[in-house]
Structure formats: structure tokens, C-alpha cells
Amino acid sequence: VAREMALRADASRPGAPLADITVSGLPGWVSVWAPGARRDVKLRVWAPRGVEVFMRPPLPCGNPLMAEGGGEGGDDDALGEGGLDE
């Protein structure tokens, strides 16, 4: 079953997450980022019937793209230079 959500883009907070999405039965959450969004973002989440999907205000976490390694997949990415074999 698809759940559609509209996330309000906030021009006063560029580069901040729009919302967190949680799915019952799954650990953790997904932060939705849309840097440079000038209008609301539509999101569709698919889950089995009976599984709840929730939207909440984003937790105050740092920007994952600004973390050490940059998330760019370069030589200093999260797996290290040797990848999975290290």
C-alpha cells in the first residue's frame, strides 16, 4: 500500500532535513533532505497493508554529506581505501 506525504520546504533553513520518516517494525528512521527545494516535496512510501508509516519533525542531526569522508564515495569513503576486504 502506498502512503503519500507532502513535506514542506523551508527556505529559511536551507540544507536542513525536511522530515523524518519512520516505519513500524523497522529500526531507525529515514531523514528526508532536499537541499535547494523551492516548493513542497511529495514523498511516496510503500509498505505492506497494516504497517504504519509516520512522519515527524527531523531530529537535530548533522548533515551526513558534511561528515568525515564527505559521503562522496572517494578514496576516504566509509569503507576505507580497500573497500570491504580491509
mmCIF file of C-alpha atoms in Angstrom:
data_model
loop_
_atom_site.group_PDB
_atom_site.id
_atom_site.type_symbol
_atom_site.label_atom_id
_atom_site.label_comp_id
_atom_site.label_asym_id
_atom_site.label_seq_id
_atom_site.Cartn_x
_atom_site.Cartn_y
_atom_site.Cartn_z
ATOM 1 C CA VAL A 1 0.000 0.000 0.000
ATOM 2 C CA ALA A 2 1.364 3.439 -0.900
ATOM 3 C CA ARG A 3 1.320 6.335 1.534
ATOM 4 C CA GLU A 4 1.784 9.786 0.042
ATOM 5 C CA MET A 5 3.109 12.658 2.121
ATOM 6 C CA ALA A 6 3.774 16.301 1.372
ATOM 7 C CA LEU A 7 6.864 17.735 3.040
ATOM 8 C CA ARG A 8 7.029 21.491 3.375
ATOM 9 C CA ALA A 9 10.250 23.027 2.098
ATOM 10 C CA ASP A 10 11.521 25.731 4.454
ATOM 11 C CA ALA A 11 13.505 28.419 2.650
ATOM 12 C CA SER A 12 14.644 29.828 5.997
ATOM 13 C CA ARG A 13 16.510 26.559 6.715
ATOM 14 C CA PRO A 14 18.397 25.671 3.535
ATOM 15 C CA GLY A 15 20.312 22.417 3.810
ATOM 16 C CA ALA A 16 18.253 21.196 6.787
ATOM 17 C CA PRO A 17 16.265 17.957 6.664
ATOM 18 C CA LEU A 18 12.574 18.344 5.832
ATOM 19 C CA ALA A 19 11.274 15.487 7.984
ATOM 20 C CA ASP A 20 11.995 12.046 9.382
ATOM 21 C CA ILE A 21 10.036 9.030 8.172
ATOM 22 C CA THR A 22 9.603 6.012 10.410
ATOM 23 C CA VAL A 23 8.089 2.643 9.510
ATOM 24 C CA SER A 24 6.657 0.463 12.257
ATOM 25 C CA GLY A 25 8.649 -2.723 12.710
ATOM 26 C CA LEU A 26 11.863 -1.295 11.265
ATOM 27 C CA PRO A 27 14.645 0.038 13.491
ATOM 28 C CA GLY A 28 15.674 3.631 12.942
ATOM 29 C CA TRP A 29 14.342 6.279 10.606
ATOM 30 C CA VAL A 30 14.985 7.935 7.273
ATOM 31 C CA SER A 31 15.746 11.654 7.151
ATOM 32 C CA VAL A 32 14.455 13.338 4.016
ATOM 33 C CA TRP A 33 16.800 16.003 2.651
ATOM 34 C CA ALA A 34 16.060 18.241 -0.333
ATOM 35 C CA PRO A 35 18.742 20.930 -0.480
ATOM 36 C CA GLY A 36 17.631 23.819 -2.635
ATOM 37 C CA ALA A 37 13.956 22.765 -2.688
ATOM 38 C CA ARG A 38 11.833 25.791 -3.512
ATOM 39 C CA ARG A 39 8.462 24.101 -3.174
ATOM 40 C CA ASP A 40 6.926 21.274 -1.199
ATOM 41 C CA VAL A 41 8.291 17.782 -1.792
ATOM 42 C CA LYS A 42 5.938 14.864 -2.406
ATOM 43 C CA LEU A 43 7.063 11.531 -0.987
ATOM 44 C CA ARG A 44 5.543 8.089 -1.583
ATOM 45 C CA VAL A 45 6.347 5.250 0.831
ATOM 46 C CA TRP A 46 5.318 1.681 0.015
ATOM 47 C CA ALA A 47 4.677 -0.771 2.861
ATOM 48 C CA PRO A 48 2.561 -3.885 3.376
ATOM 49 C CA ARG A 49 -1.048 -3.390 4.481
ATOM 50 C CA GLY A 50 -1.203 -2.927 8.260
ATOM 51 C CA VAL A 51 2.305 -1.448 8.539
ATOM 52 C CA GLU A 52 2.183 2.133 9.810
ATOM 53 C CA VAL A 53 4.298 4.894 8.275
ATOM 54 C CA PHE A 54 4.852 8.045 10.319
ATOM 55 C CA MET A 55 6.259 11.467 9.533
ATOM 56 C CA ARG A 56 7.802 13.513 12.341
ATOM 57 C CA PRO A 57 9.855 16.696 12.650
ATOM 58 C CA PRO A 58 13.514 15.956 11.905
ATOM 59 C CA LEU A 59 15.877 15.117 14.739
ATOM 60 C CA PRO A 60 18.714 17.634 15.099
ATOM 61 C CA CYS A 61 21.414 15.592 13.373
ATOM 62 C CA GLY A 62 24.328 16.896 11.376
ATOM 63 C CA ASN A 63 24.393 16.915 7.594
ATOM 64 C CA PRO A 64 25.586 13.435 6.514
ATOM 65 C CA LEU A 65 27.265 14.878 3.410
ATOM 66 C CA MET A 66 29.458 17.096 5.573
ATOM 67 C CA ALA A 67 30.635 14.216 7.784
ATOM 68 C CA GLU A 68 34.192 12.954 7.612
ATOM 69 C CA GLY A 69 34.693 11.337 4.222
ATOM 70 C CA GLY A 70 32.073 13.547 2.606
ATOM 71 C CA GLY A 71 29.845 10.657 1.526
ATOM 72 C CA GLU A 72 31.135 11.201 -1.990
ATOM 73 C CA GLY A 73 32.483 7.674 -2.447
ATOM 74 C CA GLY A 74 36.071 8.875 -2.894
ATOM 75 C CA ASP A 75 39.254 7.274 -1.569
ATOM 76 C CA ASP A 76 38.361 8.137 2.018
ATOM 77 C CA ASP A 77 34.789 6.829 1.968
ATOM 78 C CA ALA A 78 33.209 4.910 4.864
ATOM 79 C CA LEU A 79 34.622 1.552 3.691
ATOM 80 C CA GLY A 80 38.181 2.819 3.566
ATOM 81 C CA GLU A 81 40.554 2.674 0.651
ATOM 82 C CA GLY A 82 40.465 -1.095 0.393
ATOM 83 C CA GLY A 83 36.697 -1.445 0.430
ATOM 84 C CA LEU A 84 35.159 -4.485 2.070
ATOM 85 C CA ASP A 85 38.364 -6.554 2.054
ATOM 86 C CA GLU A 86 40.134 -4.480 4.705
#
